[in-house]
Amino acid sequence: MRPFSAAGLLILACGSGPVGLARAEPSPDSATSPAPEIAGAAGGTRVPGARAPARAERQEAGISVAAATVMAAPPPSYLGFSDTVVSYRFQGPSAEPGLFVRRPDGTAQGGFAPREVPKNVVNVFHADSWAYGTNLISLDILTSGSQDPAGDKRRPFKDYGATEIYLIYRGVLSFNKIFDTETFAIPGFVKDVGLSFGADINTKDTYFDAEKRAGTFGLSFAFDVPAGFVNLKVQGYKDFSRNGFAGNGPTPGIPGNGAVPGFDYSHFRSVEFKLTPEFEITYTIPLPFTGLPLSLAGFNTIILPKGRYGTINQNDTQLEFASQTNLVLDVGQLLAGTPNRVEVFAGFQYWRNKFGADPRRTINTEEKALIAGVAYHLK
């Protein structure tokens, strides 16, 4: 799962709301978040006839996984709200499954240790609501340090870091809006129920040659909370990925990777994983008791095992858990009385069994990364 950016999550916290690896979303009364990938190893807001206050609309719009928490006033149009955010964040140490460094002292993992990777991430995030739901688009450009080298078939390991492009779309159709009813609202519990759908697309210029295409489809529940938002998505998750190592055939000296008679290594390049359940919780919680324009924004995502991966699909994927929490400060409001313009954020990301990789079969599958960045809302 890829995370949204901090800027995305920021979109809801201040209004009161990443990317890289955090995710945020709009909701019908909200939207949704992104899902991870196997690479390397392997809403809507209310848009009533009588307009609700801008702050209330912002609090109802959710954002997802790599977005942090930012909110702009809705323009005078048919949209309930619309916000576009450009952000930068640093995160590290990040983990890349299968990436290791040799330990001359012969410590655990057969003399290998996980290789930590710093990343610089630029994110462009857009969220809006319309008459029947919400839309969210998040584009991450992630540049790794030289510890995660770029590469291709002719030159597997170059002397500079890899660049990854990760695009996420999430949409929600509100049942209450479509059917012009309040049937799908339970006061004090659920504000709305919607149909959620989305897609993830990525590419990365490494020797593995990652190329993910994934889709999500399910239900979105926008909870009725006093401020901010809490959204739950229960979805099906389907992942198609490139198996960048499989076409190379067996690797001498690597246990369990010997030649299999009659196996067509040269054409085993793409993997279609099984449809599997996915659960996403995204939230933005204002913190007025601090006396500062602070918000807490983040996400938690669970993807159940989705099949097999490996050079000959010899490994079973594991339950994947990704979590990111960001503390967001609206510095524009604090210093110049101009809210929802400039935010800074800091947070922590935890990713277990990254991309579903099995730590017993693949090294470097657990990520514990610090995040810090700044987000700017375009007007």
Short mmCIF file of C-alpha atoms in Angstrom, two decimals:
data_model
loop_
_atom_site.label_atom_id
_atom_site.label_comp_id
_atom_site.label_asym_id
_atom_site.label_seq_id
_atom_site.Cartn_x
_atom_site.Cartn_y
_atom_site.Cartn_z
CA MET A 1 0.00 0.00 0.00
CA ARG A 2 1.21 3.32 -0.76
CA PRO A 3 0.74 5.82 1.41
CA PHE A 4 -1.08 9.48 0.75
CA SER A 5 0.92 12.47 1.57
CA ALA A 6 1.00 14.55 4.65
CA ALA A 7 -0.41 17.32 2.59
CA GLY A 8 -3.43 15.27 1.80
CA LEU A 9 -4.14 14.37 5.39
CA LEU A 10 -3.47 17.94 6.26
CA ILE A 11 -6.37 18.86 4.07
CA LEU A 12 -8.85 17.89 6.65
CA ALA A 13 -7.30 18.54 9.96
CA CYS A 14 -7.23 22.24 9.94
CA GLY A 15 -10.59 22.76 8.61
CA SER A 16 -10.46 21.33 10.07
CA GLY A 17 -7.51 18.29 8.02
CA PRO A 18 0.28 12.83 2.59
CA VAL A 19 1.78 11.90 0.83
CA GLY A 20 4.33 9.65 0.51
CA LEU A 21 3.09 7.15 2.88
CA ALA A 22 0.26 8.66 4.78
CA ARG A 23 -3.19 8.78 3.30
CA ALA A 24 -6.19 11.01 3.50
CA GLU A 25 -9.53 11.15 1.75
CA PRO A 26 -12.76 13.01 1.08
CA SER A 27 -16.06 11.48 2.23
CA PRO A 28 -19.73 11.53 0.83
CA ASP A 29 -20.32 13.01 3.59
CA SER A 30 -16.37 11.58 2.63
CA ALA A 31 -13.51 9.97 0.30
CA THR A 32 -10.84 7.21 0.53
CA SER A 33 -7.23 6.15 0.72
CA PRO A 34 -4.55 4.22 -1.20
CA ALA A 35 -3.31 0.71 -0.88
CA PRO A 36 0.15 -0.76 -0.97
CA GLU A 37 1.92 -2.82 -3.56
CA ILE A 38 4.25 -5.73 -3.78
CA ALA A 39 7.38 -4.44 -5.33
CA GLY A 40 10.88 -5.59 -4.79
CA ALA A 41 9.92 -8.96 -3.55
CA ALA A 42 7.49 -9.82 -4.74
CA GLY A 43 -17.22 10.59 0.85
CA GLY A 44 -18.08 13.34 -0.20
CA THR A 45 -18.90 16.36 1.76
CA ARG A 46 -22.41 17.58 2.12
CA VAL A 47 -23.54 19.76 -0.76
CA PRO A 48 -26.98 20.78 0.47
CA GLY A 49 -29.35 23.20 -1.19
CA ALA A 50 -28.82 25.54 1.73
CA ARG A 51 -25.06 25.63 2.04
CA ALA A 52 -23.51 24.42 5.26
CA PRO A 53 -20.72 26.57 6.70
CA ALA A 54 -17.37 26.08 4.98
CA ARG A 55 -15.76 24.78 8.17
CA ALA A 56 -18.46 22.13 8.57
CA GLU A 57 -17.96 21.00 4.97
CA ARG A 58 -14.23 20.72 5.45
CA GLN A 59 -14.68 18.60 8.54
CA GLU A 60 -16.85 16.18 6.60
CA ALA A 61 -14.38 15.73 3.76
CA GLY A 62 -11.93 12.98 4.44
CA ILE A 63 -8.56 12.37 2.83
CA SER A 64 -6.43 9.28 2.67
CA VAL A 65 -3.22 7.44 3.13
CA ALA A 66 -0.46 9.82 2.03
CA ALA A 67 -2.26 13.02 2.49
CA ALA A 68 -1.78 14.82 5.79
CA THR A 69 -4.40 17.48 6.66
CA VAL A 70 -5.07 20.70 4.79
CA MET A 71 -8.27 22.54 3.94
CA ALA A 72 -9.16 25.38 1.60
CA ALA A 73 -12.37 27.41 1.53
CA PRO A 74 -14.77 26.13 -1.15
CA PRO A 75 -14.97 28.31 -4.30
CA PRO A 76 -18.30 29.72 -5.49
CA SER A 77 -19.29 26.82 -7.75
CA TYR A 78 -21.31 23.62 -7.79
CA LEU A 79 -18.51 21.96 -5.80
CA GLY A 80 -18.99 21.62 -2.06
CA PHE A 81 -15.26 22.20 -1.73
CA SER A 82 -12.15 21.95 -3.84
CA ASP A 83 -8.53 22.01 -2.71
CA THR A 84 -5.21 21.46 -4.46
CA VAL A 85 -2.06 21.12 -2.38
CA VAL A 86 1.62 20.88 -3.25
CA SER A 87 3.84 19.46 -0.52
CA TYR A 88 7.35 18.28 0.19
CA ARG A 89 8.32 15.77 2.83
CA PHE A 90 11.36 13.87 3.98
CA GLN A 91 10.88 10.36 5.30
CA GLY A 92 13.32 7.85 6.62
CA PRO A 93 14.62 5.40 7.23
CA SER A 94 12.37 3.73 4.68
CA ALA A 95 12.45 -0.01 4.02
CA GLU A 96 12.57 -1.66 0.59
CA PRO A 97 11.84 -5.42 0.65
CA GLY A 98 14.79 -7.41 -0.60
CA LEU A 99 17.27 -4.55 -0.21
CA PHE A 100 20.15 -5.48 2.11
CA VAL A 101 23.75 -4.78 3.01
CA ARG A 102 26.34 -7.43 3.76
CA ARG A 103 27.60 -7.54 7.32
CA PRO A 104 31.26 -8.58 7.49
CA ASP A 105 30.84 -9.70 11.09
CA GLY A 106 28.45 -12.46 9.95
CA THR A 107 25.49 -11.38 12.08
CA ALA A 108 21.90 -12.58 11.72
CA GLN A 109 20.18 -13.22 8.39
CA GLY A 110 23.19 -15.08 7.06
CA GLY A 111 25.46 -12.04 7.23
CA PHE A 112 22.85 -9.71 5.68
CA ALA A 113 21.14 -6.72 7.31
CA PRO A 114 18.25 -4.52 6.06
CA ARG A 115 19.40 -1.46 4.17
CA GLU A 116 17.82 1.80 5.31
CA VAL A 117 16.82 4.32 2.65
CA PRO A 118 16.13 8.07 3.03
CA LYS A 119 13.54 9.50 0.63
CA ASN A 120 12.58 12.97 -0.58
CA VAL A 121 8.96 13.17 -1.70
CA VAL A 122 7.10 15.82 -3.71
CA ASN A 123 3.33 15.40 -3.72
CA VAL A 124 0.50 17.03 -5.66
CA PHE A 125 -2.87 16.39 -4.05
CA HIS A 126 -6.39 17.36 -5.12
CA ALA A 127 -9.70 16.68 -3.39
CA ASP A 128 -13.18 17.92 -4.22
CA SER A 129 -16.82 17.16 -3.54
CA TRP A 130 -19.76 17.37 -5.89
CA ALA A 131 -23.51 16.75 -5.78
CA TYR A 132 -23.22 12.97 -5.31
CA GLY A 133 -19.86 12.32 -3.73
CA THR A 134 -16.15 13.08 -3.61
CA ASN A 135 -12.97 12.66 -5.64
CA LEU A 136 -9.34 12.45 -4.58
CA ILE A 137 -6.17 12.36 -6.68
CA SER A 138 -2.67 12.08 -5.21
CA LEU A 139 0.59 12.02 -7.16
CA ASP A 140 3.83 11.16 -5.33
CA ILE A 141 7.28 11.59 -6.80
CA LEU A 142 9.64 9.73 -4.45
CA THR A 143 13.40 10.03 -4.84
CA SER A 144 15.53 7.52 -2.92
CA GLY A 145 19.04 8.00 -1.65
CA SER A 146 21.82 6.07 -3.39
CA GLN A 147 21.18 3.21 -0.92
CA ASP A 148 18.24 2.28 -3.22
CA PRO A 149 19.95 2.62 -6.60
CA ALA A 150 18.28 3.16 -9.94
CA GLY A 151 18.94 0.42 -12.47
CA ASP A 152 17.90 -1.46 -15.57
CA LYS A 153 18.73 -4.72 -17.35
CA ARG A 154 21.93 -3.36 -18.86
CA ARG A 155 23.15 -1.59 -15.72
CA PRO A 156 21.45 -3.08 -12.66
CA PHE A 157 22.90 -0.72 -10.05
CA LYS A 158 23.60 2.88 -10.97
CA ASP A 159 25.38 5.41 -8.78
CA TYR A 160 22.28 7.45 -7.94
CA GLY A 161 18.97 6.76 -6.21
CA ALA A 162 15.82 5.46 -7.82
CA THR A 163 12.75 7.56 -8.61
CA GLU A 164 9.24 6.23 -8.12
CA ILE A 165 6.01 7.72 -9.49
CA TYR A 166 2.87 6.72 -7.59
CA LEU A 167 -0.60 7.88 -8.64
CA ILE A 168 -3.74 7.27 -6.60
CA TYR A 169 -7.39 7.96 -7.39
CA ARG A 170 -10.21 7.47 -4.90
CA GLY A 171 -13.90 8.23 -5.33
CA VAL A 172 -17.01 7.83 -3.18
CA LEU A 173 -20.67 8.00 -4.20
CA SER A 174 -22.94 8.97 -1.31
CA PHE A 175 -26.10 6.89 -0.92
CA ASN A 176 -27.82 9.73 0.94
CA LYS A 177 -27.05 12.16 -1.90
CA ILE A 178 -27.93 9.81 -4.74
CA PHE A 179 -31.28 8.82 -3.25
CA ASP A 180 -31.99 12.22 -1.65
CA THR A 181 -32.59 10.66 1.76
CA GLU A 182 -31.21 10.45 5.28
CA THR A 183 -31.87 6.72 5.49
CA PHE A 184 -28.17 5.92 5.52
CA ALA A 185 -27.47 8.18 8.49
CA ILE A 186 -27.65 7.11 12.12
CA PRO A 187 -27.30 10.26 14.28
CA GLY A 188 -24.42 10.01 16.68
CA PHE A 189 -22.95 7.01 14.86
CA VAL A 190 -22.82 7.08 11.04
CA LYS A 191 -23.23 10.22 8.96
CA ASP A 192 -23.35 8.52 5.57
CA VAL A 193 -22.64 5.29 3.70
CA GLY A 194 -21.23 5.33 0.20
CA LEU A 195 -19.87 3.28 -2.66
CA SER A 196 -16.08 3.54 -2.76
CA PHE A 197 -13.83 2.82 -5.73
CA GLY A 198 -10.30 3.66 -6.79
CA ALA A 199 -7.07 2.79 -8.53
CA ASP A 200 -3.31 2.80 -7.87
CA ILE A 201 -0.66 3.09 -10.60
CA ASN A 202 3.10 3.13 -10.06
CA THR A 203 6.43 2.78 -11.80
CA LYS A 204 9.99 2.77 -10.46
CA ASP A 205 13.28 2.85 -12.37
CA THR A 206 15.08 0.03 -10.57
CA TYR A 207 16.39 -3.33 -11.72
CA PHE A 208 13.20 -4.85 -10.34
CA ASP A 209 11.28 -2.59 -12.76
CA ALA A 210 8.13 -2.25 -10.61
CA GLU A 211 4.89 -1.57 -12.42
CA LYS A 212 1.79 -1.84 -10.27
CA ARG A 213 -1.85 -1.60 -11.32
CA ALA A 214 -4.41 -2.05 -8.54
CA GLY A 215 -8.10 -1.40 -8.03
CA THR A 216 -10.38 -1.10 -4.98
CA PHE A 217 -14.16 -1.40 -4.71
CA GLY A 218 -16.42 -1.52 -1.66
CA LEU A 219 -18.30 0.49 0.97
CA SER A 220 -17.34 3.69 2.79
CA PHE A 221 -18.71 4.60 6.22
CA ALA A 222 -18.43 8.22 7.40
CA PHE A 223 -18.78 8.28 11.19
CA ASP A 224 -20.65 11.05 12.96
CA VAL A 225 -17.96 12.71 15.07
CA PRO A 226 -18.08 16.14 16.80
CA ALA A 227 -15.18 17.59 14.79
CA GLY A 228 -12.91 16.47 12.02
CA PHE A 229 -13.73 13.12 10.44
CA VAL A 230 -13.32 9.38 10.88
CA ASN A 231 -13.97 7.18 7.83
CA LEU A 232 -13.89 3.41 7.41
CA LYS A 233 -13.68 1.61 4.09
CA VAL A 234 -14.35 -2.09 3.67
CA GLN A 235 -13.24 -3.04 0.18
CA GLY A 236 -12.01 -5.65 -2.22
CA TYR A 237 -8.41 -5.09 -3.35
CA LYS A 238 -7.01 -6.47 -6.63
CA ASP A 239 -3.33 -6.03 -7.50
CA PHE A 240 -1.52 -6.64 -10.80
CA SER A 241 2.26 -6.21 -10.61
CA ARG A 242 5.39 -6.84 -12.61
CA ASN A 243 7.63 -9.59 -11.25
CA GLY A 244 10.93 -7.96 -12.12
CA PHE A 245 13.20 -10.75 -10.91
CA ALA A 246 11.39 -13.83 -12.18
CA GLY A 247 12.47 -13.47 -15.80
CA ASN A 248 16.10 -13.83 -14.74
CA GLY A 249 15.75 -17.48 -13.86
CA PRO A 250 17.50 -19.20 -10.95
CA THR A 251 20.25 -17.45 -9.01
CA PRO A 252 23.28 -19.59 -8.15
CA GLY A 253 24.03 -19.79 -4.45
CA ILE A 254 20.59 -18.64 -3.28
CA PRO A 255 18.79 -21.49 -1.43
CA GLY A 256 15.34 -22.31 -2.79
CA ASN A 257 15.99 -20.50 -6.06
CA GLY A 258 17.23 -23.41 -8.14
CA ALA A 259 16.10 -24.24 -11.66
CA VAL A 260 12.70 -25.89 -12.10
CA PRO A 261 12.58 -28.23 -15.10
CA GLY A 262 10.30 -26.96 -17.87
CA PHE A 263 9.61 -23.57 -16.21
CA ASP A 264 9.42 -20.68 -18.71
CA TYR A 265 11.53 -18.10 -16.88
CA SER A 266 11.84 -15.71 -19.83
CA HIS A 267 8.09 -14.95 -19.99
CA PHE A 268 7.21 -15.03 -16.30
CA ARG A 269 7.08 -11.27 -15.82
CA SER A 270 3.61 -10.28 -14.66
CA VAL A 271 1.71 -11.39 -11.56
CA GLU A 272 -2.04 -11.24 -10.98
CA PHE A 273 -2.72 -11.41 -7.27
CA LYS A 274 -5.97 -12.70 -5.83
CA LEU A 275 -8.85 -10.42 -4.92
CA THR A 276 -8.53 -9.89 -1.17
CA PRO A 277 -10.28 -7.88 1.56
CA GLU A 278 -8.87 -4.49 2.54
CA PHE A 279 -9.80 -2.26 5.49
CA GLU A 280 -8.92 1.44 5.69
CA ILE A 281 -9.48 3.88 8.51
CA THR A 282 -8.64 7.54 7.88
CA TYR A 283 -9.09 10.38 10.31
CA THR A 284 -8.49 14.03 11.07
CA ILE A 285 -8.92 15.27 14.63
CA PRO A 286 -8.58 18.99 15.51
CA LEU A 287 -6.76 19.69 18.81
CA PRO A 288 -8.28 23.01 20.02
CA PHE A 289 -7.29 22.34 23.66
CA THR A 290 -3.67 23.09 22.69
CA GLY A 291 -4.53 26.72 21.94
CA LEU A 292 -2.82 26.25 18.56
CA PRO A 293 -4.18 25.48 15.06
CA LEU A 294 -3.05 21.86 15.43
CA SER A 295 -4.60 18.70 14.05
CA LEU A 296 -3.87 15.00 14.21
CA ALA A 297 -4.32 13.23 10.88
CA GLY A 298 -3.55 9.72 9.74
CA PHE A 299 -4.63 6.33 8.48
CA ASN A 300 -4.49 2.62 9.24
CA THR A 301 -4.74 0.07 6.45
CA ILE A 302 -4.95 -3.73 6.53
CA ILE A 303 -4.62 -5.87 3.40
CA LEU A 304 -5.12 -9.61 3.82
CA PRO A 305 -2.82 -12.10 2.06
CA LYS A 306 -3.28 -11.83 -1.71
CA GLY A 307 -1.49 -14.86 -3.13
CA ARG A 308 2.11 -15.74 -3.92
CA TYR A 309 5.24 -13.89 -5.02
CA GLY A 310 8.87 -14.67 -5.75
CA THR A 311 11.06 -15.70 -8.64
CA ILE A 312 8.77 -18.68 -9.28
CA ASN A 313 5.91 -17.70 -6.96
CA GLN A 314 7.38 -19.81 -4.19
CA ASN A 315 6.48 -17.44 -1.31
CA ASP A 316 3.08 -16.71 0.28
CA THR A 317 2.17 -13.08 0.90
CA GLN A 318 1.34 -12.10 4.48
CA LEU A 319 -1.20 -9.82 6.14
CA GLU A 320 0.01 -6.27 5.51
CA PHE A 321 -0.48 -3.44 7.99
CA ALA A 322 0.41 0.19 7.32
CA SER A 323 -0.14 3.12 9.68
CA GLN A 324 0.77 6.78 9.54
CA THR A 325 0.06 9.57 12.01
CA ASN A 326 0.90 13.25 11.38
CA LEU A 327 0.75 16.26 13.67
CA VAL A 328 -0.20 19.24 11.48
CA LEU A 329 0.32 22.92 12.32
CA ASP A 330 -1.40 25.66 10.28
CA VAL A 331 1.45 28.18 10.32
CA GLY A 332 -0.42 30.59 8.05
CA GLN A 333 -3.18 30.94 10.61
CA LEU A 334 -0.72 31.04 13.51
CA LEU A 335 1.62 33.71 12.11
CA ALA A 336 -0.37 35.73 9.61
CA GLY A 337 -4.06 35.03 10.21
CA THR A 338 -4.36 33.30 6.82
CA PRO A 339 -5.70 29.80 7.53
CA ASN A 340 -5.57 26.90 5.10
CA ARG A 341 -2.64 28.23 3.14
CA VAL A 342 0.63 26.88 4.60
CA GLU A 343 1.05 23.92 6.95
CA VAL A 344 4.01 22.09 8.41
CA PHE A 345 3.73 18.53 9.61
CA ALA A 346 5.69 15.82 11.35
CA GLY A 347 4.77 12.23 11.92
CA PHE A 348 5.63 8.56 12.03
CA GLN A 349 4.94 5.70 9.65
CA TYR A 350 4.89 2.02 10.51
CA TRP A 351 4.61 -0.61 7.78
CA ARG A 352 4.65 -4.31 8.64
CA ASN A 353 5.10 -6.95 5.93
CA LYS A 354 5.57 -4.18 3.38
CA PHE A 355 3.85 -4.98 0.07
CA GLY A 356 2.76 -8.24 1.73
CA ALA A 357 6.29 -9.68 1.73
CA ASP A 358 7.03 -12.49 4.20
CA PRO A 359 9.90 -11.52 6.56
CA ARG A 360 10.89 -15.20 6.80
CA ARG A 361 11.54 -15.22 3.06
CA THR A 362 12.39 -11.60 2.25
CA ILE A 363 14.68 -9.28 4.17
CA ASN A 364 13.76 -5.66 4.99
CA THR A 365 9.96 -5.84 5.19
CA GLU A 366 9.35 -3.66 8.27
CA GLU A 367 9.44 0.12 8.00
CA LYS A 368 9.66 2.58 10.90
CA ALA A 369 10.05 6.00 9.31
CA LEU A 370 9.96 9.55 10.64
CA ILE A 371 8.23 12.13 8.44
CA ALA A 372 8.58 15.92 8.26
CA GLY A 373 7.41 18.35 5.61
CA VAL A 374 5.58 21.46 4.47
CA ALA A 375 2.40 21.88 2.41
CA TYR A 376 1.09 24.82 0.38
CA HIS A 377 -2.52 25.22 -0.75
CA LEU A 378 -3.00 26.64 -4.24
CA LYS A 379 -5.78 29.20 -4.53
#
